[in-house]
Structures are given as structure tokens and as C-alpha cells.
PDB file of C-alpha atoms in Angstrom:
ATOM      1  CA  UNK A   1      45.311 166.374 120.704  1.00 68.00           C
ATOM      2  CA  UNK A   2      46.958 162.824 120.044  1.00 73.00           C
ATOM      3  CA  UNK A   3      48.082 163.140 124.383  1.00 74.00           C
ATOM      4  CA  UNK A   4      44.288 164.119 125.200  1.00 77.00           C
ATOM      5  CA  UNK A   5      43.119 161.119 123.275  1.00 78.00           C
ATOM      6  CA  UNK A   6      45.654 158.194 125.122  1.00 78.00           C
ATOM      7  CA  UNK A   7      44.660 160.002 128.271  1.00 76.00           C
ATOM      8  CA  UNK A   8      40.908 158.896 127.567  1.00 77.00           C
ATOM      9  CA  UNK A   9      41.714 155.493 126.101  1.00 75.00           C
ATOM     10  CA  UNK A  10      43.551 154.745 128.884  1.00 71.00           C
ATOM     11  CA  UNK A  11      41.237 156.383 131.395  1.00 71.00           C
ATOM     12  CA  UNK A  12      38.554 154.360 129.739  1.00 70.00           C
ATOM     13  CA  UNK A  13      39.784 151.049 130.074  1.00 69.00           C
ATOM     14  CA  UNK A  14      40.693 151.744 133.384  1.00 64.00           C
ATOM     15  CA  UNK A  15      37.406 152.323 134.119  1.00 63.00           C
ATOM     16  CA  UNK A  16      36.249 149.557 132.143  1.00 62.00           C
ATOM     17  CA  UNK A  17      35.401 146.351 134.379  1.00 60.00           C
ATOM     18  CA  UNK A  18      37.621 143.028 133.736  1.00 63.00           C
ATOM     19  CA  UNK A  19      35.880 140.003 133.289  1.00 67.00           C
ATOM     20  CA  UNK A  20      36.793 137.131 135.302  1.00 69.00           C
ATOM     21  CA  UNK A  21      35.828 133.168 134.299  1.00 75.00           C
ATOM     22  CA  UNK A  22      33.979 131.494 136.874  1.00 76.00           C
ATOM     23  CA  UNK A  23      36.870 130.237 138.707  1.00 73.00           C
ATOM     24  CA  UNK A  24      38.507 133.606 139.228  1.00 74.00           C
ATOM     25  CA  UNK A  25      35.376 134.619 140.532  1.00 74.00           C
ATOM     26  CA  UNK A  26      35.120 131.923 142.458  1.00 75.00           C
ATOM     27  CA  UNK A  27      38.336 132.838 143.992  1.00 73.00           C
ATOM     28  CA  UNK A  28      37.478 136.470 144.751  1.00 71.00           C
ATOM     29  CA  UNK A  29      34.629 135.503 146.756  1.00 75.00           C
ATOM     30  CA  UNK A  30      36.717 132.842 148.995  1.00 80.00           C
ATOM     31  CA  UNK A  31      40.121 133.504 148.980  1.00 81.00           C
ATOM     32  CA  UNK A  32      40.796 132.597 152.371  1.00 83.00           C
ATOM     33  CA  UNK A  33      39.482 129.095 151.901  1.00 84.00           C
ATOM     34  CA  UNK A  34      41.648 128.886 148.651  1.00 81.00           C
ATOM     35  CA  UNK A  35      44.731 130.321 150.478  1.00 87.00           C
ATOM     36  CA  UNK A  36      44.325 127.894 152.763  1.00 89.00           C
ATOM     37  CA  UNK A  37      43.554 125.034 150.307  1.00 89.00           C
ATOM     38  CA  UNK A  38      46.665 125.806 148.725  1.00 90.00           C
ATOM     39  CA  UNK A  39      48.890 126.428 151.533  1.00 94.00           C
ATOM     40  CA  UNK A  40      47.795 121.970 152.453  1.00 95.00           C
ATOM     41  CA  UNK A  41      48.152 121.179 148.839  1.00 95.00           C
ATOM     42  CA  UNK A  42      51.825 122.825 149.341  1.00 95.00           C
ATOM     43  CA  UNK A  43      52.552 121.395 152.456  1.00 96.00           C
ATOM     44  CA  UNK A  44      51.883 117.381 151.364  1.00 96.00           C
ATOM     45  CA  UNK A  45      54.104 118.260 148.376  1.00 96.00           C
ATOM     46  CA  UNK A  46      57.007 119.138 150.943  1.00 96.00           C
ATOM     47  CA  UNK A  47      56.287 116.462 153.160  1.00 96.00           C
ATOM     48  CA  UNK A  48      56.132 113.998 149.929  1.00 96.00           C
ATOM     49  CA  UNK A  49      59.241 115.727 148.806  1.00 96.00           C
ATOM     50  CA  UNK A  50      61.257 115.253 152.454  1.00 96.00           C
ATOM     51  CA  UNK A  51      60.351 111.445 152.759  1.00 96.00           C
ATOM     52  CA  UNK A  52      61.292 111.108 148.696  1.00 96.00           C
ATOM     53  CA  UNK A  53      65.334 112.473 150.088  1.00 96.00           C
ATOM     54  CA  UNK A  54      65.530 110.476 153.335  1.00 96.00           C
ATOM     55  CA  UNK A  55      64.671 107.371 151.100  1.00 96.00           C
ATOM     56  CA  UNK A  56      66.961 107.887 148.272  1.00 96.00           C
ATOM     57  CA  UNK A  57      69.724 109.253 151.044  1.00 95.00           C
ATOM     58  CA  UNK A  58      69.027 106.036 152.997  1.00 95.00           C
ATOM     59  CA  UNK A  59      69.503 103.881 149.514  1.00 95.00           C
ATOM     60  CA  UNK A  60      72.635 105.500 148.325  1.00 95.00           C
ATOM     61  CA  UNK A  61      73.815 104.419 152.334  1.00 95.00           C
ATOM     62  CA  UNK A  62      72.755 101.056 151.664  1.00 95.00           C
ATOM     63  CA  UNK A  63      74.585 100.979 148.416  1.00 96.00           C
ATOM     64  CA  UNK A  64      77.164 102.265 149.184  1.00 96.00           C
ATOM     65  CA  UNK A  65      78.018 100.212 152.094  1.00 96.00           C
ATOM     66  CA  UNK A  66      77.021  96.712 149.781  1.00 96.00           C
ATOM     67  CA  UNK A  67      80.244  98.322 147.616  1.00 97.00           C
ATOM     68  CA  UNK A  68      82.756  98.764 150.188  1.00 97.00           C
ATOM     69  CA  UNK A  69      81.621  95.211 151.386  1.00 96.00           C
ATOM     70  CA  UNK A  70      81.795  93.739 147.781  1.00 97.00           C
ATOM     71  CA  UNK A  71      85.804  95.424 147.526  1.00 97.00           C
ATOM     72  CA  UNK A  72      86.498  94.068 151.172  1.00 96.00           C
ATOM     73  CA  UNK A  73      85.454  90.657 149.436  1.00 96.00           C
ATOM     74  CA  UNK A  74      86.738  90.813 146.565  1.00 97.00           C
ATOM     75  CA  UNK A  75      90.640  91.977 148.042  1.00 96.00           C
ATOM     76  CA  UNK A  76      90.145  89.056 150.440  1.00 95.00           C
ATOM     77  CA  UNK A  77      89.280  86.972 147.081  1.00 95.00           C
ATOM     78  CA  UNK A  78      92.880  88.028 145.393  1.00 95.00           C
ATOM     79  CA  UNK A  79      94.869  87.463 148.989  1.00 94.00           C
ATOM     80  CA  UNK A  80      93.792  83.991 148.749  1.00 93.00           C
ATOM     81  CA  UNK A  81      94.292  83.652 145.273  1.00 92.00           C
ATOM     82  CA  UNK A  82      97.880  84.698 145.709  1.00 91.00           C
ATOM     83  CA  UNK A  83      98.358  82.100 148.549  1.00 90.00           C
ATOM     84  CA  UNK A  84      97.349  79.583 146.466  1.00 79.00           C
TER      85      UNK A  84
END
């Protein structure tokens, strides 16, 4: 008896329609456009994301090369000091 009557709840709610706010049905009527919407939205956030690594990779370059050229400096610094 207790089977018979999860069969029906469940059987019921299948049945029962969900209700969807206006945006999800929204969505259901033009989900191509909203695939596609997305799909830009996605791609500027990659493209924002590659230039975002090249300039910190480029920065880290530059700052790394200012330190070698500040230790070059500073050994020449300490040559001449023991010259003198």
C-alpha cells in the first residue's frame, strides 16, 4: 500500500508542471540567442584574461632585468670601492 502511494506521489509531481521566473522563461524561448550571448560574454573574459598574463609576464621581464642591472651596478660599486 505504502509502495502504491510513492508511486503516485511521485508520478504526480512528475506530471506536475515546474514553474519557471520570467527569466528562465525567457531563456526557453531563445536559447540560441542566449547561447550565443554567453559564448561573447565568455570569449572577452578570455581575451581580457590573455592580455592581463602577457602584461604581468612582460612586467616581471622588465623587473627582472632592472634587478640583474641594479646587482651588475652595485658589484661594479664594491670593485671600485675596493680600489679605492
Amino acid at each position: 500500500m505504502e509502495l502504491q502511494n510513492i508511486q503516485e506521489n511521485c508520478q504526480a509531481t512528475q506530471r506536475r508542471r515546474v514553474e519557471f521566473t520570467s527569466l528562465e522563461q525567457e531563456v526557453n524561448v531563445d536559447k540560441e540567442s542566449w547561447i550565443e550571448r554567453a559564448n561573447i560574454h565568455l570569449e572577452r573574459n578570455l581575451e581580457k584574461g590573455i592580455n592581463e598574463k602577457n602584461m604581468l609576464r612582460n612586467l616581471s621581464y622588465y623587473y627582472l632585468s632592472r634587478n640583474m642591472v641594479c646587482q651588475a651596478r652595485i658589484r661594479s660599486l664594491k670593485a671600485k670601492l675596493k680600489r679605492a
